[in-house]
Short mmCIF file of C-alpha atoms in Angstrom, two decimals:
data_model
loop_
_atom_site.label_atom_id
_atom_site.label_comp_id
_atom_site.label_asym_id
_atom_site.label_seq_id
_atom_site.Cartn_x
_atom_site.Cartn_y
_atom_site.Cartn_z
CA GLY A 81 0.00 0.00 0.00
CA ILE A 82 0.96 3.63 0.38
CA ALA A 83 1.37 5.65 3.57
CA VAL A 84 1.46 9.46 3.33
CA VAL A 85 2.02 11.74 6.31
CA ALA A 86 1.92 15.53 6.68
CA SER A 87 3.73 16.88 9.77
CA PHE A 88 3.86 20.28 11.42
CA VAL A 89 7.25 20.95 13.03
CA THR A 90 8.11 24.14 14.93
CA PRO A 91 11.56 25.43 15.99
CA ALA A 92 10.64 24.30 19.53
CA ASP A 93 10.68 20.70 18.23
CA HIS A 94 14.14 20.87 16.62
CA ALA A 95 16.24 19.89 19.66
CA PHE A 96 13.96 16.94 20.46
CA LEU A 97 14.09 15.74 16.84
CA LYS A 98 17.87 16.06 16.56
CA GLN A 99 18.28 14.20 19.87
CA LEU A 100 16.17 11.33 18.49
CA GLY A 101 18.35 11.20 15.38
CA VAL A 102 15.61 12.33 13.03
CA ASP A 103 17.53 12.96 9.89
CA ASP A 104 17.13 11.62 6.42
CA SER A 105 14.85 8.68 7.13
CA LYS A 106 16.49 6.81 4.23
CA GLN A 107 19.54 6.49 6.52
CA LEU A 108 17.53 4.83 9.31
CA ASN A 109 16.95 1.10 9.36
CA ASP A 110 13.51 -0.34 10.02
CA ILE A 111 14.37 -1.26 13.63
CA LYS A 112 15.31 2.36 14.42
CA ILE A 113 12.18 3.60 12.62
CA LYS A 114 10.00 1.30 14.75
CA GLN A 115 11.67 2.72 17.88
CA ILE A 116 11.35 6.43 17.16
CA ALA A 117 8.13 6.68 15.10
CA PRO A 118 5.78 6.18 18.11
CA LEU A 119 7.63 9.01 19.93
CA LEU A 120 7.18 11.25 16.88
CA GLU A 121 3.50 10.34 16.57
CA GLU A 122 3.01 11.35 20.20
CA ARG A 123 4.88 14.66 20.07
CA ILE A 124 4.49 16.07 16.54
CA LYS A 125 1.20 17.29 15.05
CA HIS A 126 0.59 15.19 11.94
CA LYS A 127 -2.03 13.63 9.70
CA ALA A 128 -1.43 10.13 8.38
CA LEU A 129 -3.21 8.38 5.52
CA LEU A 130 -2.72 4.72 4.72
CA LEU A 131 -4.02 3.26 1.50
CA SER A 132 -4.17 -0.53 1.78
CA PRO A 133 -3.02 -2.62 -1.20
CA LYS A 134 -6.66 -3.69 -1.69
CA LYS A 135 -7.91 -0.09 -1.83
CA TYR A 136 -4.93 0.89 -4.00
CA ASN A 137 -5.83 -1.82 -6.53
CA GLU A 138 -9.44 -0.63 -6.62
CA MET A 139 -8.34 2.93 -7.41
CA VAL A 140 -5.17 2.63 -9.52
CA GLY A 141 -4.62 1.08 -12.93
CA LYS A 142 -5.82 1.04 -16.52
CA GLY A 143 -9.34 2.43 -16.83
CA LYS A 144 -9.47 3.45 -13.15
CA ALA A 145 -9.71 6.88 -11.55
CA TYR A 146 -6.01 7.17 -10.63
CA ASN A 147 -2.53 6.28 -11.81
CA ALA A 148 0.55 5.73 -9.61
CA VAL A 149 1.35 9.47 -9.54
CA SER A 150 -2.15 10.98 -9.27
CA VAL A 151 -3.01 8.76 -6.29
CA LYS A 152 0.08 10.11 -4.46
CA VAL A 153 -0.95 13.67 -5.32
CA ALA A 154 -4.43 12.97 -3.90
CA LEU A 155 -3.02 11.49 -0.67
CA HIS A 156 -0.48 14.29 -0.13
CA ASN A 157 -3.11 16.94 -0.81
CA GLN A 158 -5.61 15.35 1.59
CA ALA A 159 -3.05 14.88 4.41
CA ILE A 160 -1.94 18.53 4.15
CA TYR A 161 -5.54 19.73 3.86
CA LEU A 162 -6.55 17.83 7.03
CA LEU A 163 -3.58 19.25 8.96
CA LEU A 164 -4.40 22.81 7.83
CA GLN A 165 -8.03 22.26 8.95
CA GLU A 166 -6.67 22.24 12.52
CA GLY A 167 -5.82 25.93 12.14
CA LEU A 168 -2.06 25.48 11.82
CA GLN A 169 -0.14 28.25 10.04
CA PRO A 170 2.95 26.72 8.40
CA GLU A 171 5.65 29.08 7.14
CA LYS A 172 6.16 26.76 4.23
CA ILE A 173 4.78 23.48 2.89
CA VAL A 174 7.37 21.13 1.44
CA ILE A 175 6.77 17.82 -0.30
CA ASP A 176 9.52 15.34 -1.11
CA ALA A 177 9.33 15.53 -4.91
CA PHE A 178 7.93 12.41 -6.58
CA THR A 179 6.86 14.23 -9.76
CA SER A 180 7.31 17.65 -11.38
CA THR A 181 5.53 20.69 -9.93
CA SER A 182 3.51 21.14 -13.13
CA ASN A 183 2.44 17.48 -13.12
CA TYR A 184 1.50 17.76 -9.43
CA HIS A 185 -0.71 20.78 -10.12
CA LYS A 186 -2.26 19.08 -13.16
CA HIS A 187 -3.39 16.12 -11.02
CA LEU A 188 -4.39 18.45 -8.17
CA GLN A 189 -7.14 20.00 -10.29
CA LYS A 190 -9.12 16.74 -10.01
CA GLU A 191 -9.15 16.91 -6.19
CA LYS A 192 -12.09 18.40 -4.33
CA ASN A 193 -10.29 19.72 -1.22
CA HIS A 194 -8.07 22.70 -1.94
CA PHE A 195 -6.03 25.12 0.18
CA SER A 196 -4.38 28.40 -0.76
CA ASN A 197 -0.96 27.85 0.85
CA PRO A 198 1.81 27.53 -1.74
CA ILE A 199 3.66 24.21 -1.84
CA SER A 200 7.22 23.37 -2.86
CA LEU A 201 8.21 20.01 -4.29
CA ILE A 202 11.88 19.50 -3.46
CA GLU A 203 14.08 16.51 -4.28
CA LYS A 204 15.61 14.75 -1.27
CA ALA A 205 13.59 17.10 0.97
CA GLU A 206 13.80 14.75 3.95
CA SER A 207 17.51 15.56 4.32
CA GLN A 208 16.78 19.34 4.28
CA PHE A 209 13.52 19.73 6.23
CA LEU A 210 12.82 18.11 9.60
CA ALA A 211 9.05 18.04 8.98
CA VAL A 212 9.61 15.97 5.83
CA ALA A 213 11.98 13.63 7.70
CA VAL A 214 9.37 13.18 10.46
CA SER A 215 6.66 12.50 7.87
CA SER A 216 8.88 10.03 6.08
CA ILE A 217 9.68 8.12 9.29
CA ILE A 218 6.04 7.91 10.41
CA ALA A 219 4.96 6.87 6.89
CA ARG A 220 7.59 4.11 6.75
CA TYR A 221 6.49 2.95 10.22
CA LEU A 222 2.82 2.77 9.16
CA PHE A 223 3.82 0.90 6.00
CA LEU A 224 5.88 -1.63 8.02
CA GLU A 225 3.10 -2.09 10.59
CA ASN A 226 0.60 -2.74 7.79
CA LEU A 227 3.00 -5.19 6.12
CA ASP A 228 3.36 -7.08 9.43
CA LYS A 229 -0.43 -7.15 9.85
CA LEU A 230 -0.97 -8.49 6.32
CA SER A 231 1.81 -11.06 6.83
CA GLN A 232 0.11 -12.34 9.99
CA GLU A 233 -3.30 -12.49 8.32
CA LEU A 234 -1.98 -14.43 5.32
CA GLY A 235 0.55 -16.60 7.16
CA TYR A 236 3.41 -15.55 4.84
CA THR A 237 6.17 -13.02 5.46
CA LEU A 238 5.50 -10.30 2.91
CA PRO A 239 8.67 -8.53 1.74
CA SER A 240 8.54 -4.79 1.04
CA GLY A 241 9.10 -3.66 -2.53
CA ALA A 242 9.66 -5.64 -5.69
CA GLY A 243 12.28 -8.28 -6.42
CA THR A 244 12.89 -12.01 -6.50
CA GLN A 245 11.69 -12.49 -2.91
CA SER A 246 8.43 -10.64 -3.66
CA ASP A 247 7.88 -12.72 -6.79
CA LYS A 248 8.46 -15.92 -4.81
CA VAL A 249 5.98 -15.00 -2.05
CA ALA A 250 3.48 -13.79 -4.67
CA SER A 251 3.52 -17.17 -6.42
CA GLN A 252 3.08 -18.93 -3.05
CA LEU A 253 0.08 -16.70 -2.26
CA LEU A 254 -1.39 -17.33 -5.71
CA ALA A 255 -1.04 -21.08 -5.25
CA ALA A 256 -2.50 -21.00 -1.73
CA TYR A 257 -5.33 -18.47 -2.10
CA GLY A 258 -5.64 -17.38 -5.74
CA MET A 259 -5.61 -13.89 -7.24
CA SER A 260 -7.72 -12.35 -4.46
CA ALA A 261 -4.81 -12.77 -2.01
CA LEU A 262 -2.55 -10.75 -4.30
CA GLU A 263 -5.18 -8.06 -4.75
CA TYR A 264 -5.45 -7.90 -0.97
CA SER A 265 -1.72 -7.73 -0.25
CA ALA A 266 0.15 -6.25 -3.24
CA LYS A 267 -0.03 -3.48 -5.81
CA CYS A 268 -1.24 -5.30 -8.91
CA HIS A 269 -0.57 -2.83 -11.71
CA PHE A 270 3.18 -3.60 -11.87
CA ALA A 271 4.78 -5.80 -14.52
CA ASN A 272 5.67 -8.59 -12.08
CA THR A 273 2.02 -9.14 -11.11
CA GLN A 274 0.70 -9.26 -14.67
#
């Protein structure tokens, strides 16, 4: 699935975040993420959205309402919108760039919830902005928690991402439960699930 988080960080949070080692979340292993994410969730104002693989497959793909980029635009927009609804006044809104600014705005036009604050899409933003690093850590944590939950439900250890291991588990799930198990536990619009 996909987890998207919008976080509101103030200068008063900086010392706490640095002490926890909140930096580029790409540098943190999953064990460290599982340790610090609950502390971040408790302390930092944020909005988290988790799209399960099942829901993702219902929404994304040929002939469906969204593609892989537009669904991320929708989730980012909604998470930020919900956070702003709490009356927060961010100095700046930064998104870790996953598409061009023009493409982002093109997809944004289809969304019903809008806000007037300008946004910046910046590459590798999590290493430059603590709020993006916090969001990234919480999102990874939610993704891992969901993966663990799905693994327990299905009785197979689901690997994250694509690769040989994912293909192997996918074929085991197919054999055991049929296509519905894949639709429930994996994004199905990629080449390796065709």
